[in-house]
Amino acid sequence: MSYASNKTAILIKDIYKLAYQTPVTSFKDKVFYTLKPILEIDAGTWITRGETDAHFYESDAYTFCLPDGFIQEPIHFNSVSEQIQNIYSIIYNNPGRTFDILDILTESEWYNSELYQLYCKKYQLSHSLMTTQIEPHNQVVNLVTYARHDADKIFTSEEKQLSEWVQPCLVDGLKINLLNQFQHQNKDAFYGVFDTFGHIIEAEDSLISLLQQSTLLQGAHCELIRDNPDCLIDHQGLMIQSKSHEGLILVEVMKSPLSKQLSSRQLDICHHLIAGKSNKEIAKALKLAPNTVNNHLKRIFNILNVTSRHQAIGYLMRQDILQ
């Protein structure tokens, strides 16, 4: 078995193990510490997001052994920012392929570039490997970069091949890690992970359905989550809690308690509905016109997302509306 095959087999086993056992907030960190001795890397980044046209920001990325502010620093140098965008456009247009910076620039061009002189040199980033993977169903991009300080220690062709082979495993491991977190949470809540631009990375079908019903989701994008990455929001009968972490927004969605979704009059009608009363009986008991009761019931059905009287009664009974 070749060097790359041996290393890949070891990594795949370790990464999948981490995917199942590691909290989502530390998965990328654990992966990089696993990769560090195998690829002999000194630093790196892992960016997961659905937006490819905007600048990179600190909140977009996981960084390994790099200081705060590293990701955003190029914004202050137009020439550096432009060179980064040119390099990444090549990488984006070749998903699944690992590039050494010296595949894109000659050694002389690289060390004399403003990108190196004004930015990478400051952090002793002499050599780097870069790989992207783009998900076909939602166009989410995972961009992983490995770097070395030693200018004399160029990445070998075997190490480059290993990086290329392991990239799909990293992305699959991240998916498993995200989905695995959903299974250990509140059974009454629905979960998803978004990037900082509000694009869905992974989400349960029920969460997507709830956001669509509330017209919060446009395609695979949610502006409310983008604009509120760390908060608790009560919106149109949904309790939405979000927490940002290294380029990801972890989202928990629950339906608000019925006591908050329904008016006091609608709650009165629900109590009579559960008791098995007809619309006429409810109208008489509450001294309302029958049409008024009918209109209230239509709104109640809409809030409960049911289409029949029997479904409404079953839903209300499960929610302990009589308590």
PDB file of C-alpha atoms in Angstrom:
ATOM      1  CA  MET A   1       0.000   0.000   0.000  1.00  0.00           C
ATOM      2  CA  SER A   2       1.345   3.458  -0.939  1.00  0.00           C
ATOM      3  CA  TYR A   3       2.221   6.235   1.510  1.00  0.00           C
ATOM      4  CA  ALA A   4      -0.921   8.199   0.543  1.00  0.00           C
ATOM      5  CA  SER A   5      -3.186   5.138   0.793  1.00  0.00           C
ATOM      6  CA  ASN A   6      -1.830   4.270   4.236  1.00  0.00           C
ATOM      7  CA  LYS A   7      -2.271   7.802   5.544  1.00  0.00           C
ATOM      8  CA  THR A   8      -5.720   8.105   4.005  1.00  0.00           C
ATOM      9  CA  ALA A   9      -6.927   4.862   5.625  1.00  0.00           C
ATOM     10  CA  ILE A  10      -5.764   6.064   9.035  1.00  0.00           C
ATOM     11  CA  LEU A  11      -7.301   9.499   8.598  1.00  0.00           C
ATOM     12  CA  ILE A  12     -10.657   8.214   7.406  1.00  0.00           C
ATOM     13  CA  LYS A  13     -10.984   6.005  10.469  1.00  0.00           C
ATOM     14  CA  ASP A  14      -9.976   8.806  12.845  1.00  0.00           C
ATOM     15  CA  ILE A  15     -12.131  11.485  11.208  1.00  0.00           C
ATOM     16  CA  TYR A  16     -15.299   9.382  11.230  1.00  0.00           C
ATOM     17  CA  LYS A  17     -14.650   8.495  14.845  1.00  0.00           C
ATOM     18  CA  LEU A  18     -14.376  12.210  15.654  1.00  0.00           C
ATOM     19  CA  ALA A  19     -17.539  12.919  13.667  1.00  0.00           C
ATOM     20  CA  TYR A  20     -19.601  10.677  15.941  1.00  0.00           C
ATOM     21  CA  GLN A  21     -17.922  11.507  19.250  1.00  0.00           C
ATOM     22  CA  THR A  22     -17.052  15.215  19.099  1.00  0.00           C
ATOM     23  CA  PRO A  23     -19.348  18.209  19.793  1.00  0.00           C
ATOM     24  CA  VAL A  24     -19.956  20.330  16.708  1.00  0.00           C
ATOM     25  CA  THR A  25     -18.205  23.284  18.356  1.00  0.00           C
ATOM     26  CA  SER A  26     -14.876  21.457  18.444  1.00  0.00           C
ATOM     27  CA  PHE A  27     -15.023  19.061  15.477  1.00  0.00           C
ATOM     28  CA  LYS A  28     -12.893  21.124  13.071  1.00  0.00           C
ATOM     29  CA  ASP A  29     -10.339  21.788  15.791  1.00  0.00           C
ATOM     30  CA  LYS A  30     -10.008  18.069  16.579  1.00  0.00           C
ATOM     31  CA  VAL A  31      -9.661  17.275  12.872  1.00  0.00           C
ATOM     32  CA  PHE A  32      -6.787  19.733  12.430  1.00  0.00           C
ATOM     33  CA  TYR A  33      -4.963  18.391  15.462  1.00  0.00           C
ATOM     34  CA  THR A  34      -5.354  14.925  13.928  1.00  0.00           C
ATOM     35  CA  LEU A  35      -3.976  16.147  10.599  1.00  0.00           C
ATOM     36  CA  LYS A  36      -1.114  18.175  12.084  1.00  0.00           C
ATOM     37  CA  PRO A  37       1.432  15.342  12.620  1.00  0.00           C
ATOM     38  CA  ILE A  38       0.424  13.476   9.445  1.00  0.00           C
ATOM     39  CA  LEU A  39       0.690  16.406   7.021  1.00  0.00           C
ATOM     40  CA  GLU A  40       3.208  18.221   9.232  1.00  0.00           C
ATOM     41  CA  ILE A  41       1.283  21.479   9.127  1.00  0.00           C
ATOM     42  CA  ASP A  42       1.762  24.569  11.272  1.00  0.00           C
ATOM     43  CA  ALA A  43      -1.470  26.451  10.543  1.00  0.00           C
ATOM     44  CA  GLY A  44      -4.663  26.253   8.522  1.00  0.00           C
ATOM     45  CA  THR A  45      -8.236  27.352   7.896  1.00  0.00           C
ATOM     46  CA  TRP A  46     -11.567  25.675   7.175  1.00  0.00           C
ATOM     47  CA  ILE A  47     -14.342  27.803   5.704  1.00  0.00           C
ATOM     48  CA  THR A  48     -17.853  26.395   5.229  1.00  0.00           C
ATOM     49  CA  ARG A  49     -20.376  28.697   3.558  1.00  0.00           C
ATOM     50  CA  GLY A  50     -22.849  29.116   0.721  1.00  0.00           C
ATOM     51  CA  GLU A  51     -21.753  32.616  -0.294  1.00  0.00           C
ATOM     52  CA  THR A  52     -18.820  32.691  -2.732  1.00  0.00           C
ATOM     53  CA  ASP A  53     -18.781  36.312  -3.917  1.00  0.00           C
ATOM     54  CA  ALA A  54     -18.275  38.213  -0.654  1.00  0.00           C
ATOM     55  CA  HIS A  55     -15.022  38.867   1.209  1.00  0.00           C
ATOM     56  CA  PHE A  56     -13.974  36.455   3.942  1.00  0.00           C
ATOM     57  CA  TYR A  57     -14.657  37.627   7.489  1.00  0.00           C
ATOM     58  CA  GLU A  58     -13.515  36.396  10.875  1.00  0.00           C
ATOM     59  CA  SER A  59     -16.986  35.048  11.639  1.00  0.00           C
ATOM     60  CA  ASP A  60     -16.880  32.935   8.450  1.00  0.00           C
ATOM     61  CA  ALA A  61     -14.012  30.678   9.325  1.00  0.00           C
ATOM     62  CA  TYR A  62     -12.305  28.230  11.609  1.00  0.00           C
ATOM     63  CA  THR A  63      -8.603  29.052  11.957  1.00  0.00           C
ATOM     64  CA  PHE A  64      -5.918  26.706  13.267  1.00  0.00           C
ATOM     65  CA  CYS A  65      -2.905  28.188  15.096  1.00  0.00           C
ATOM     66  CA  LEU A  66      -3.574  31.647  13.692  1.00  0.00           C
ATOM     67  CA  PRO A  67      -4.339  34.843  15.652  1.00  0.00           C
ATOM     68  CA  ASP A  68      -7.625  36.707  15.841  1.00  0.00           C
ATOM     69  CA  GLY A  69      -8.046  39.087  12.928  1.00  0.00           C
ATOM     70  CA  PHE A  70      -6.125  36.910  10.480  1.00  0.00           C
ATOM     71  CA  ILE A  71      -9.038  36.295   8.112  1.00  0.00           C
ATOM     72  CA  GLN A  72     -10.141  39.925   7.831  1.00  0.00           C
ATOM     73  CA  GLU A  73      -6.725  41.573   7.575  1.00  0.00           C
ATOM     74  CA  PRO A  74      -6.504  41.424   3.727  1.00  0.00           C
ATOM     75  CA  ILE A  75      -9.589  43.653   3.479  1.00  0.00           C
ATOM     76  CA  HIS A  76      -7.329  46.568   4.426  1.00  0.00           C
ATOM     77  CA  PHE A  77      -5.059  45.972   1.400  1.00  0.00           C
ATOM     78  CA  ASN A  78      -6.865  46.204  -1.933  1.00  0.00           C
ATOM     79  CA  SER A  79      -4.044  44.552  -3.875  1.00  0.00           C
ATOM     80  CA  VAL A  80      -3.778  41.678  -1.383  1.00  0.00           C
ATOM     81  CA  SER A  81      -7.540  41.161  -1.316  1.00  0.00           C
ATOM     82  CA  GLU A  82      -7.615  41.114  -5.118  1.00  0.00           C
ATOM     83  CA  GLN A  83      -4.800  38.555  -5.308  1.00  0.00           C
ATOM     84  CA  ILE A  84      -6.602  36.316  -2.807  1.00  0.00           C
ATOM     85  CA  GLN A  85      -9.811  36.497  -4.831  1.00  0.00           C
ATOM     86  CA  ASN A  86      -7.919  35.625  -8.026  1.00  0.00           C
ATOM     87  CA  ILE A  87      -6.306  32.591  -6.392  1.00  0.00           C
ATOM     88  CA  TYR A  88      -9.546  31.392  -4.833  1.00  0.00           C
ATOM     89  CA  SER A  89     -11.440  31.797  -8.107  1.00  0.00           C
ATOM     90  CA  ILE A  90      -9.042  29.231  -9.605  1.00  0.00           C
ATOM     91  CA  ILE A  91      -9.641  26.895  -6.675  1.00  0.00           C
ATOM     92  CA  TYR A  92     -13.430  27.376  -6.776  1.00  0.00           C
ATOM     93  CA  ASN A  93     -13.461  26.530 -10.476  1.00  0.00           C
ATOM     94  CA  ASN A  94     -11.615  23.272  -9.809  1.00  0.00           C
ATOM     95  CA  PRO A  95     -13.490  21.645  -6.886  1.00  0.00           C
ATOM     96  CA  GLY A  96     -11.950  18.496  -5.473  1.00  0.00           C
ATOM     97  CA  ARG A  97      -8.469  19.352  -6.739  1.00  0.00           C
ATOM     98  CA  THR A  98      -5.726  20.287  -4.277  1.00  0.00           C
ATOM     99  CA  PHE A  99      -3.547  23.230  -5.252  1.00  0.00           C
ATOM    100  CA  ASP A 100      -0.147  24.136  -3.894  1.00  0.00           C
ATOM    101  CA  ILE A 101       0.337  27.895  -4.029  1.00  0.00           C
ATOM    102  CA  LEU A 102       3.306  27.100  -6.304  1.00  0.00           C
ATOM    103  CA  ASP A 103       0.901  25.458  -8.779  1.00  0.00           C
ATOM    104  CA  ILE A 104      -0.677  28.880  -9.277  1.00  0.00           C
ATOM    105  CA  LEU A 105       2.342  31.169  -8.982  1.00  0.00           C
ATOM    106  CA  THR A 106       6.000  30.594  -9.693  1.00  0.00           C
ATOM    107  CA  GLU A 107       8.279  30.653  -6.666  1.00  0.00           C
ATOM    108  CA  SER A 108       9.543  34.095  -7.661  1.00  0.00           C
ATOM    109  CA  GLU A 109       6.020  35.457  -8.210  1.00  0.00           C
ATOM    110  CA  TRP A 110       4.864  34.079  -4.870  1.00  0.00           C
ATOM    111  CA  TYR A 111       7.655  35.433  -2.672  1.00  0.00           C
ATOM    112  CA  ASN A 112       7.615  38.818  -4.428  1.00  0.00           C
ATOM    113  CA  SER A 113       3.848  39.189  -4.393  1.00  0.00           C
ATOM    114  CA  GLU A 114       2.145  41.710  -2.124  1.00  0.00           C
ATOM    115  CA  LEU A 115       0.033  38.832  -0.841  1.00  0.00           C
ATOM    116  CA  TYR A 116       3.147  37.233   0.610  1.00  0.00           C
ATOM    117  CA  GLN A 117       5.087  40.390   1.510  1.00  0.00           C
ATOM    118  CA  LEU A 118       2.219  42.262   3.216  1.00  0.00           C
ATOM    119  CA  TYR A 119       0.225  39.367   4.635  1.00  0.00           C
ATOM    120  CA  CYS A 120       1.534  35.798   4.633  1.00  0.00           C
ATOM    121  CA  LYS A 121       5.106  36.711   5.567  1.00  0.00           C
ATOM    122  CA  LYS A 122       3.800  38.364   8.736  1.00  0.00           C
ATOM    123  CA  TYR A 123       2.401  34.987   9.853  1.00  0.00           C
ATOM    124  CA  GLN A 124       5.293  32.921   8.449  1.00  0.00           C
ATOM    125  CA  LEU A 125       3.023  31.202   5.926  1.00  0.00           C
ATOM    126  CA  SER A 126       5.574  30.084   3.374  1.00  0.00           C
ATOM    127  CA  HIS A 127       3.765  27.155   1.750  1.00  0.00           C
ATOM    128  CA  SER A 128       0.113  26.162   1.528  1.00  0.00           C
ATOM    129  CA  LEU A 129      -2.224  23.524   0.135  1.00  0.00           C
ATOM    130  CA  MET A 130      -5.795  24.520  -0.735  1.00  0.00           C
ATOM    131  CA  THR A 131      -8.794  22.345  -1.641  1.00  0.00           C
ATOM    132  CA  THR A 132     -12.473  23.106  -2.167  1.00  0.00           C
ATOM    133  CA  GLN A 133     -15.505  20.881  -2.333  1.00  0.00           C
ATOM    134  CA  ILE A 134     -18.872  22.170  -3.539  1.00  0.00           C
ATOM    135  CA  GLU A 135     -22.100  20.421  -2.572  1.00  0.00           C
ATOM    136  CA  PRO A 136     -24.257  19.984  -5.700  1.00  0.00           C
ATOM    137  CA  HIS A 137     -27.636  20.199  -3.908  1.00  0.00           C
ATOM    138  CA  ASN A 138     -27.073  23.557  -2.186  1.00  0.00           C
ATOM    139  CA  GLN A 139     -23.747  24.897  -3.560  1.00  0.00           C
ATOM    140  CA  VAL A 140     -22.211  25.041  -0.071  1.00  0.00           C
ATOM    141  CA  VAL A 141     -18.434  25.353  -0.325  1.00  0.00           C
ATOM    142  CA  ASN A 142     -15.906  23.807   2.048  1.00  0.00           C
ATOM    143  CA  LEU A 143     -12.491  25.393   1.579  1.00  0.00           C
ATOM    144  CA  VAL A 144      -9.659  23.821   3.572  1.00  0.00           C
ATOM    145  CA  THR A 145      -6.139  25.256   3.676  1.00  0.00           C
ATOM    146  CA  TYR A 146      -2.983  23.829   5.250  1.00  0.00           C
ATOM    147  CA  ALA A 147       0.178  25.909   5.747  1.00  0.00           C
ATOM    148  CA  ARG A 148       3.814  25.547   6.766  1.00  0.00           C
ATOM    149  CA  HIS A 149       6.222  28.083   8.219  1.00  0.00           C
ATOM    150  CA  ASP A 150       9.489  26.641   6.918  1.00  0.00           C
ATOM    151  CA  ALA A 151      10.272  28.057   3.465  1.00  0.00           C
ATOM    152  CA  ASP A 152      12.563  25.091   2.762  1.00  0.00           C
ATOM    153  CA  LYS A 153       9.877  22.515   3.513  1.00  0.00           C
ATOM    154  CA  ILE A 154       7.781  22.314   0.342  1.00  0.00           C
ATOM    155  CA  PHE A 155       4.720  20.047   0.323  1.00  0.00           C
ATOM    156  CA  THR A 156       5.485  16.813  -1.530  1.00  0.00           C
ATOM    157  CA  SER A 157       3.350  15.350  -4.313  1.00  0.00           C
ATOM    158  CA  GLU A 158       2.332  12.529  -1.928  1.00  0.00           C
ATOM    159  CA  GLU A 159       1.176  15.016   0.714  1.00  0.00           C
ATOM    160  CA  LYS A 160      -0.719  16.961  -1.924  1.00  0.00           C
ATOM    161  CA  GLN A 161      -2.414  13.751  -3.071  1.00  0.00           C
ATOM    162  CA  LEU A 162      -3.276  12.853   0.509  1.00  0.00           C
ATOM    163  CA  SER A 163      -4.894  16.257   1.002  1.00  0.00           C
ATOM    164  CA  GLU A 164      -6.940  15.742  -2.150  1.00  0.00           C
ATOM    165  CA  TRP A 165      -8.053  12.256  -1.166  1.00  0.00           C
ATOM    166  CA  VAL A 166      -9.016  13.192   2.380  1.00  0.00           C
ATOM    167  CA  GLN A 167     -11.087  16.297   1.448  1.00  0.00           C
ATOM    168  CA  PRO A 168     -14.349  14.389   0.717  1.00  0.00           C
ATOM    169  CA  CYS A 169     -13.908  12.551   4.030  1.00  0.00           C
ATOM    170  CA  LEU A 170     -13.601  15.874   5.887  1.00  0.00           C
ATOM    171  CA  VAL A 171     -16.830  17.170   4.365  1.00  0.00           C
ATOM    172  CA  ASP A 172     -18.685  13.894   4.977  1.00  0.00           C
ATOM    173  CA  GLY A 173     -17.386  13.876   8.543  1.00  0.00           C
ATOM    174  CA  LEU A 174     -18.648  17.421   9.066  1.00  0.00           C
ATOM    175  CA  LYS A 175     -22.109  16.425   7.779  1.00  0.00           C
ATOM    176  CA  ILE A 176     -22.228  13.403  10.070  1.00  0.00           C
ATOM    177  CA  ASN A 177     -21.061  15.508  12.990  1.00  0.00           C
ATOM    178  CA  LEU A 178     -23.747  18.136  12.382  1.00  0.00           C
ATOM    179  CA  LEU A 179     -26.553  15.616  11.881  1.00  0.00           C
ATOM    180  CA  ASN A 180     -25.425  13.552  14.866  1.00  0.00           C
ATOM    181  CA  GLN A 181     -25.881  16.582  17.138  1.00  0.00           C
ATOM    182  CA  PHE A 182     -29.556  16.802  16.132  1.00  0.00           C
ATOM    183  CA  GLN A 183     -30.269  13.353  17.565  1.00  0.00           C
ATOM    184  CA  HIS A 184     -29.190  14.255  21.099  1.00  0.00           C
ATOM    185  CA  GLN A 185     -31.275  17.394  21.599  1.00  0.00           C
ATOM    186  CA  ASN A 186     -34.776  18.383  22.692  1.00  0.00           C
ATOM    187  CA  LYS A 187     -37.264  16.000  21.052  1.00  0.00           C
ATOM    188  CA  ASP A 188     -39.759  18.858  20.595  1.00  0.00           C
ATOM    189  CA  ALA A 189     -37.297  21.043  18.674  1.00  0.00           C
ATOM    190  CA  PHE A 190     -35.923  20.972  15.138  1.00  0.00           C
ATOM    191  CA  TYR A 191     -32.328  21.724  14.235  1.00  0.00           C
ATOM    192  CA  GLY A 192     -30.225  23.138  11.439  1.00  0.00           C
ATOM    193  CA  VAL A 193     -26.865  24.680  10.683  1.00  0.00           C
ATOM    194  CA  PHE A 194     -26.480  27.815   8.559  1.00  0.00           C
ATOM    195  CA  ASP A 195     -23.506  29.838   7.387  1.00  0.00           C
ATOM    196  CA  THR A 196     -23.123  33.469   8.448  1.00  0.00           C
ATOM    197  CA  PHE A 197     -24.903  34.591   5.271  1.00  0.00           C
ATOM    198  CA  GLY A 198     -28.030  32.626   6.208  1.00  0.00           C
ATOM    199  CA  HIS A 199     -27.521  29.729   3.766  1.00  0.00           C
ATOM    200  CA  ILE A 200     -28.510  26.236   4.919  1.00  0.00           C
ATOM    201  CA  ILE A 201     -25.527  23.935   5.471  1.00  0.00           C
ATOM    202  CA  GLU A 202     -27.484  21.024   6.977  1.00  0.00           C
ATOM    203  CA  ALA A 203     -31.005  20.964   8.431  1.00  0.00           C
ATOM    204  CA  GLU A 204     -33.796  18.611   9.391  1.00  0.00           C
ATOM    205  CA  ASP A 205     -36.683  18.505   6.936  1.00  0.00           C
ATOM    206  CA  SER A 206     -39.101  19.591   9.669  1.00  0.00           C
ATOM    207  CA  LEU A 207     -37.094  22.742  10.353  1.00  0.00           C
ATOM    208  CA  ILE A 208     -37.076  23.622   6.662  1.00  0.00           C
ATOM    209  CA  SER A 209     -40.831  23.054   6.516  1.00  0.00           C
ATOM    210  CA  LEU A 210     -41.482  25.315   9.530  1.00  0.00           C
ATOM    211  CA  LEU A 211     -39.364  28.133   8.096  1.00  0.00           C
ATOM    212  CA  GLN A 212     -41.078  27.807   4.723  1.00  0.00           C
ATOM    213  CA  GLN A 213     -44.540  27.948   6.310  1.00  0.00           C
ATOM    214  CA  SER A 214     -43.510  31.151   8.074  1.00  0.00           C
ATOM    215  CA  THR A 215     -42.137  32.543   4.768  1.00  0.00           C
ATOM    216  CA  LEU A 216     -38.730  32.919   6.432  1.00  0.00           C
ATOM    217  CA  LEU A 217     -36.922  30.731   3.931  1.00  0.00           C
ATOM    218  CA  GLN A 218     -36.223  31.970   0.416  1.00  0.00           C
ATOM    219  CA  GLY A 219     -34.797  28.994  -1.440  1.00  0.00           C
ATOM    220  CA  ALA A 220     -32.040  27.846   0.924  1.00  0.00           C
ATOM    221  CA  HIS A 221     -31.506  31.270   2.493  1.00  0.00           C
ATOM    222  CA  CYS A 222     -32.915  32.840   5.684  1.00  0.00           C
ATOM    223  CA  GLU A 223     -32.332  36.557   6.268  1.00  0.00           C
ATOM    224  CA  LEU A 224     -33.704  36.434   9.823  1.00  0.00           C
ATOM    225  CA  ILE A 225     -30.993  33.976  10.876  1.00  0.00           C
ATOM    226  CA  ARG A 226     -28.334  35.892   8.944  1.00  0.00           C
ATOM    227  CA  ASP A 227     -29.255  39.120  10.750  1.00  0.00           C
ATOM    228  CA  ASN A 228     -29.634  37.507  14.196  1.00  0.00           C
ATOM    229  CA  PRO A 229     -26.764  35.018  14.621  1.00  0.00           C
ATOM    230  CA  ASP A 230     -26.777  35.003  18.435  1.00  0.00           C
ATOM    231  CA  CYS A 231     -30.211  35.498  19.927  1.00  0.00           C
ATOM    232  CA  LEU A 232     -33.600  34.086  20.871  1.00  0.00           C
ATOM    233  CA  ILE A 233     -36.489  35.278  18.682  1.00  0.00           C
ATOM    234  CA  ASP A 234     -40.239  34.723  18.954  1.00  0.00           C
ATOM    235  CA  HIS A 235     -41.430  35.070  15.357  1.00  0.00           C
ATOM    236  CA  GLN A 236     -44.870  34.131  13.992  1.00  0.00           C
ATOM    237  CA  GLY A 237     -45.374  31.316  16.464  1.00  0.00           C
ATOM    238  CA  LEU A 238     -41.803  30.038  16.269  1.00  0.00           C
ATOM    239  CA  MET A 239     -39.149  30.216  18.963  1.00  0.00           C
ATOM    240  CA  ILE A 240     -35.832  30.495  17.103  1.00  0.00           C
ATOM    241  CA  GLN A 241     -32.585  30.249  19.038  1.00  0.00           C
ATOM    242  CA  SER A 242     -29.309  30.778  17.187  1.00  0.00           C
ATOM    243  CA  LYS A 243     -25.667  30.609  18.211  1.00  0.00           C
ATOM    244  CA  SER A 244     -22.711  31.389  15.954  1.00  0.00           C
ATOM    245  CA  HIS A 245     -19.432  29.491  16.042  1.00  0.00           C
ATOM    246  CA  GLU A 246     -16.507  29.757  13.607  1.00  0.00           C
ATOM    247  CA  GLY A 247     -18.466  30.437  10.446  1.00  0.00           C
ATOM    248  CA  LEU A 248     -21.520  28.349  11.382  1.00  0.00           C
ATOM    249  CA  ILE A 249     -24.813  29.345  12.997  1.00  0.00           C
ATOM    250  CA  LEU A 250     -26.403  26.562  15.038  1.00  0.00           C
ATOM    251  CA  VAL A 251     -30.186  26.948  15.007  1.00  0.00           C
ATOM    252  CA  GLU A 252     -32.906  25.413  17.183  1.00  0.00           C
ATOM    253  CA  VAL A 253     -36.543  26.007  16.251  1.00  0.00           C
ATOM    254  CA  MET A 254     -39.596  25.182  18.350  1.00  0.00           C
ATOM    255  CA  LYS A 255     -43.190  26.180  17.997  1.00  0.00           C
ATOM    256  CA  SER A 256     -44.095  28.796  20.569  1.00  0.00           C
ATOM    257  CA  PRO A 257     -46.462  27.657  23.357  1.00  0.00           C
ATOM    258  CA  LEU A 258     -50.068  27.792  22.210  1.00  0.00           C
ATOM    259  CA  SER A 259     -50.753  30.284  24.963  1.00  0.00           C
ATOM    260  CA  LYS A 260     -48.566  32.728  23.003  1.00  0.00           C
ATOM    261  CA  GLN A 261     -49.847  31.817  19.557  1.00  0.00           C
ATOM    262  CA  LEU A 262     -53.580  31.948  20.335  1.00  0.00           C
ATOM    263  CA  SER A 263     -55.661  34.794  21.701  1.00  0.00           C
ATOM    264  CA  SER A 264     -57.638  34.319  24.916  1.00  0.00           C
ATOM    265  CA  ARG A 265     -60.825  33.995  22.855  1.00  0.00           C
ATOM    266  CA  GLN A 266     -59.236  31.360  20.615  1.00  0.00           C
ATOM    267  CA  LEU A 267     -58.053  29.438  23.688  1.00  0.00           C
ATOM    268  CA  ASP A 268     -61.629  29.490  25.036  1.00  0.00           C
ATOM    269  CA  ILE A 269     -62.857  28.052  21.741  1.00  0.00           C
ATOM    270  CA  CYS A 270     -60.164  25.351  21.876  1.00  0.00           C
ATOM    271  CA  HIS A 271     -61.342  24.252  25.331  1.00  0.00           C
ATOM    272  CA  HIS A 272     -64.891  23.846  24.036  1.00  0.00           C
ATOM    273  CA  LEU A 273     -63.617  22.137  20.889  1.00  0.00           C
ATOM    274  CA  ILE A 274     -61.778  19.515  22.946  1.00  0.00           C
ATOM    275  CA  ALA A 275     -64.962  18.991  24.967  1.00  0.00           C
ATOM    276  CA  GLY A 276     -66.617  17.832  21.750  1.00  0.00           C
ATOM    277  CA  LYS A 277     -69.000  20.766  21.295  1.00  0.00           C
ATOM    278  CA  SER A 278     -70.324  21.781  17.908  1.00  0.00           C
ATOM    279  CA  ASN A 279     -69.841  25.267  16.470  1.00  0.00           C
ATOM    280  CA  LYS A 280     -73.381  26.235  17.470  1.00  0.00           C
ATOM    281  CA  GLU A 281     -72.808  25.010  21.016  1.00  0.00           C
ATOM    282  CA  ILE A 282     -69.530  26.919  21.236  1.00  0.00           C
ATOM    283  CA  ALA A 283     -71.217  30.063  19.915  1.00  0.00           C
ATOM    284  CA  LYS A 284     -73.991  29.765  22.496  1.00  0.00           C
ATOM    285  CA  ALA A 285     -71.567  29.102  25.378  1.00  0.00           C
ATOM    286  CA  LEU A 286     -69.356  32.090  24.504  1.00  0.00           C
ATOM    287  CA  LYS A 287     -72.211  34.317  23.328  1.00  0.00           C
ATOM    288  CA  LEU A 288     -70.747  34.671  19.848  1.00  0.00           C
ATOM    289  CA  ALA A 289     -72.256  34.580  16.388  1.00  0.00           C
ATOM    290  CA  PRO A 290     -71.757  31.207  14.623  1.00  0.00           C
ATOM    291  CA  ASN A 291     -69.836  32.924  11.791  1.00  0.00           C
ATOM    292  CA  THR A 292     -67.463  34.437  14.353  1.00  0.00           C
ATOM    293  CA  VAL A 293     -66.742  30.959  15.743  1.00  0.00           C
ATOM    294  CA  ASN A 294     -66.196  29.666  12.191  1.00  0.00           C
ATOM    295  CA  ASN A 295     -63.695  32.448  11.476  1.00  0.00           C
ATOM    296  CA  HIS A 296     -61.847  31.813  14.739  1.00  0.00           C
ATOM    297  CA  LEU A 297     -61.620  28.095  13.945  1.00  0.00           C
ATOM    298  CA  LYS A 298     -60.158  28.819  10.498  1.00  0.00           C
ATOM    299  CA  ARG A 299     -57.435  30.919  12.102  1.00  0.00           C
ATOM    300  CA  ILE A 300     -56.836  28.267  14.779  1.00  0.00           C
ATOM    301  CA  PHE A 301     -56.496  25.545  12.121  1.00  0.00           C
ATOM    302  CA  ASN A 302     -54.015  27.709  10.243  1.00  0.00           C
ATOM    303  CA  ILE A 303     -51.914  28.324  13.377  1.00  0.00           C
ATOM    304  CA  LEU A 304     -51.920  24.619  14.268  1.00  0.00           C
ATOM    305  CA  ASN A 305     -51.173  23.690  10.631  1.00  0.00           C
ATOM    306  CA  VAL A 306     -54.106  21.243  10.513  1.00  0.00           C
ATOM    307  CA  THR A 307     -56.966  20.870   8.042  1.00  0.00           C
ATOM    308  CA  SER A 308     -59.747  19.204  10.042  1.00  0.00           C
ATOM    309  CA  ARG A 309     -61.559  19.360  13.362  1.00  0.00           C
ATOM    310  CA  HIS A 310     -60.306  15.910  14.359  1.00  0.00           C
ATOM    311  CA  GLN A 311     -56.684  16.861  13.611  1.00  0.00           C
ATOM    312  CA  ALA A 312     -57.082  20.037  15.667  1.00  0.00           C
ATOM    313  CA  ILE A 313     -58.494  18.148  18.653  1.00  0.00           C
ATOM    314  CA  GLY A 314     -55.696  15.563  18.472  1.00  0.00           C
ATOM    315  CA  TYR A 315     -53.034  18.276  18.279  1.00  0.00           C
ATOM    316  CA  LEU A 316     -54.530  20.236  21.186  1.00  0.00           C
ATOM    317  CA  MET A 317     -54.757  17.111  23.332  1.00  0.00           C
ATOM    318  CA  ARG A 318     -51.068  16.316  22.697  1.00  0.00           C
ATOM    319  CA  GLN A 319     -50.141  19.863  23.660  1.00  0.00           C
ATOM    320  CA  ASP A 320     -52.019  19.577  26.980  1.00  0.00           C
ATOM    321  CA  ILE A 321     -54.109  22.635  26.135  1.00  0.00           C
ATOM    322  CA  LEU A 322     -56.386  21.837  29.046  1.00  0.00           C
ATOM    323  CA  GLN A 323     -53.607  22.449  31.556  1.00  0.00           C
TER     324      GLN A 323
END
